[in-house]
Amino acid sequence: MVFDKKLPLQERLNFIVYALSRFVLSVGKYVYLFAVSYYILYETGSALYFSVNMAISIATTVLLLPFSGVLSDFGNKRRIIITGETMNSLILLGFFLYTMIYDVTLLAIYTVTFLTSMIEPFISNAFQAAMTELFHKDRIQKVMGYTSAILSSTVILGPILGGALFGLLSFNHIIMIFLIAYIISAALDFLMDFKLHSTKVENVENNDEGGGMDRFKRDISQGFIFIAGNEVFKSLLLIGALINFMAGVITIFPEKMMIHELSLQPGTVGIINAIGGLGVLAGGVAVARMRGLDHPFLLMKRGMLAFAGLVVLYLLPLYLNGGLISHILIIGSVGIGIALALQFINIPINLFVQLVTPQHVKGRVFSVMNLCSMSIMPVGAIFYGFLYDFELYWLINAASAVLMIAVVLLFFNEGLLAKSKRMYIAAKTEAGELERGPAEEDAHPGTDLQSI
């Protein structure tokens, strides 16, 4: 996309800046999260304390998602993103100064998690709603695939840096790295044009009479109404909720296993986590280069079945008497597989919603989907954290895999798959017609905007 001179210069610039901004911020975030995770598990030895930090983040995000959806649809997305990232920078600056004076405490970590989680849903939702304004709909599949592949390098680089820096630097220096990443990201976002592919028709909203509170309730409800009237979107809510409930299997369990059960050093943990990033890279490139992707739901179904099987394989290092190299190879290989499977779940979900959802309610639809899928995540985090402290590893992972397979086979039936395929193809056809129209009116023969 960067080197395709047939595309508008500003759209190519949007892609470069967007990818670079997310890359820098993602590296800083992975380094910080690695330090926080290792600090909590190393100092307390409890998966429950680790899961509490995750639950604080998720619960705060869930509560604010409806508001973020309304603000994304009616507010200035560029201003929301830059303001949010600036506010997070100020929070991290305060945390840095606190650790310099009082040292790191569990309460301080929880407080910072709470404050940043109040802002993050507004930033992420604004970006989700703005994708088809930053990039043309015909190119969303490749933009999302390539961006995911680029960000996969942060999944590889972040844990390695986190493991290395955790042993070399103090915790407050790691906070400073995250702070610098936020500042750079906010500065880069000034260069993007958030109105490149927006239209006046898409942004029209029904302004019925009524009081401010009535209007606000009606605005929030539009996302629920859109999803409630569509069987396909309702199935996405169920899958999203299940995936997020099971997040503890791939977030809490590996850290608990590596740090507490296998007693691996920070550098080794970082290397193993980084190996899993290869799966994100492979999945992102595969989806981006996939031709004729007309059936996102079938891709999701296969990804979820693979995910269920890999959850059970994650147990192998605990029951095999292998050495360090064996642990690294097994955990790393399973991590690659899980990351790859998740790419074939997450990218098709976002691609489907981006193309099928009308632009004027997209922010609220994303916020409702995130709200419904993430609302169960704190319960899942606490649930898995509590059970893993009893070391019921085999029972927990096997039961989770069976639950995933049962839900997939029950709800991803042939009727739903066929209906979702028809909706997606119709949306792609409409996007292609919108792309060709302006080209014909402007009389620029020989210009092919279908390639990326």
Coordinates of N, CA, C and O in Angstrom, one line a residue, residues 47-48 51-52 55 245-246 248-249 252 376-390 392 395-397 399-400 403:
A47 N -1.8 -15.8 41.3 CA -2.5 -15.5 40.1 C -3.7 -14.6 40.3 O -4.1 -13.9 39.5
L48 N -4.2 -14.7 41.6 CA -5.4 -13.9 41.9 C -5.1 -12.4 41.9 O -5.8 -11.6 41.3
S51 N -4.8 -11.4 38.3 CA -6.1 -11.3 37.7 C -6.9 -10.1 38.1 O -7.7 -9.5 37.4
V52 N -6.7 -9.6 39.4 CA -7.4 -8.4 39.9 C -7.0 -7.2 39.0 O -7.9 -6.4 38.7
A55 N -8.8 -7.5 35.9 CA -10.3 -7.3 36.1 C -10.6 -5.8 36.2 O -11.6 -5.3 35.8
F245 N -14.2 -14.5 28.0 CA -14.3 -15.2 29.2 C -13.1 -16.2 29.4 O -12.6 -16.4 30.5
M246 N -12.7 -16.8 28.2 CA -11.6 -17.7 28.2 C -10.2 -17.1 28.1 O -9.2 -17.8 28.0
G248 N -8.4 -15.9 30.3 CA -7.5 -16.3 31.4 C -6.7 -17.5 31.0 O -5.5 -17.7 31.5
V249 N -7.2 -18.3 30.1 CA -6.4 -19.5 29.7 C -5.1 -19.1 29.0 O -4.1 -19.8 29.1
I252 N -3.4 -15.6 32.0 CA -3.1 -15.9 33.3 C -2.3 -17.2 33.4 O -1.2 -17.3 34.0
I376 N -18.1 -9.9 30.6 CA -17.9 -11.1 31.3 C -16.4 -11.4 31.6 O -16.1 -12.3 32.3
M377 N -15.6 -10.6 31.0 CA -14.1 -10.8 31.1 C -13.6 -10.7 32.5 O -12.8 -11.5 33.0
P378 N -14.0 -9.7 33.3 CA -13.6 -9.6 34.7 C -13.9 -10.9 35.5 O -13.2 -11.3 36.3
V379 N -15.2 -11.4 35.3 CA -15.6 -12.6 36.0 C -14.7 -13.7 35.6 O -14.2 -14.5 36.4
G380 N -14.4 -13.8 34.3 CA -13.5 -14.9 33.8 C -12.1 -14.8 34.3 O -11.5 -15.8 34.7
A381 N -11.6 -13.5 34.4 CA -10.2 -13.3 34.9 C -10.1 -13.8 36.4 O -9.2 -14.5 36.8
I382 N -11.1 -13.3 37.2 CA -11.1 -13.7 38.6 C -11.3 -15.2 38.8 O -10.7 -15.9 39.6
F383 N -12.2 -15.7 38.0 CA -12.5 -17.2 38.0 C -11.3 -18.0 37.7 O -10.9 -18.9 38.5
Y384 N -10.6 -17.7 36.6 CA -9.4 -18.5 36.2 C -8.3 -18.2 37.2 O -7.6 -19.2 37.6
G385 N -8.1 -17.0 37.7 CA -7.1 -16.7 38.6 C -7.3 -17.4 39.9 O -6.3 -18.0 40.5
F386 N -8.5 -17.5 40.4 CA -8.8 -18.3 41.6 C -8.6 -19.7 41.5 O -7.9 -20.4 42.3
L387 N -9.0 -20.3 40.4 CA -8.9 -21.8 40.2 C -7.4 -22.2 39.9 O -7.0 -23.2 40.4
Y388 N -6.7 -21.3 39.2 CA -5.3 -21.7 38.9 C -4.5 -21.7 40.2 O -3.4 -22.4 40.3
D389 N -4.9 -20.9 41.2 CA -4.2 -21.0 42.5 C -4.3 -22.3 43.2 O -3.6 -22.7 44.1
F390 N -5.4 -23.1 42.8 CA -5.6 -24.4 43.4 C -4.9 -25.5 42.5 O -5.0 -26.7 42.8
L392 N -5.5 -26.6 39.5 CA -6.3 -27.5 38.8 C -6.2 -27.3 37.3 O -7.1 -27.1 36.5
L395 N -7.9 -29.9 34.6 CA -9.4 -29.8 34.6 C -9.9 -28.5 34.0 O -10.8 -28.5 33.2
I396 N -9.2 -27.4 34.3 CA -9.7 -26.1 33.8 C -9.5 -26.0 32.3 O -10.4 -25.6 31.6
N397 N -8.3 -26.3 31.8 CA -8.1 -26.2 30.4 C -8.9 -27.1 29.5 O -9.4 -26.8 28.5
A399 N -11.9 -28.5 30.3 CA -13.3 -28.1 30.4 C -13.5 -26.8 29.5 O -14.5 -26.7 28.8
S400 N -12.5 -25.9 29.5 CA -12.6 -24.7 28.6 C -12.6 -25.1 27.1 O -13.4 -24.6 26.3
L403 N -16.0 -26.6 26.2 CA -17.0 -25.5 26.1 C -16.9 -24.8 24.8 O -17.9 -24.5 24.1

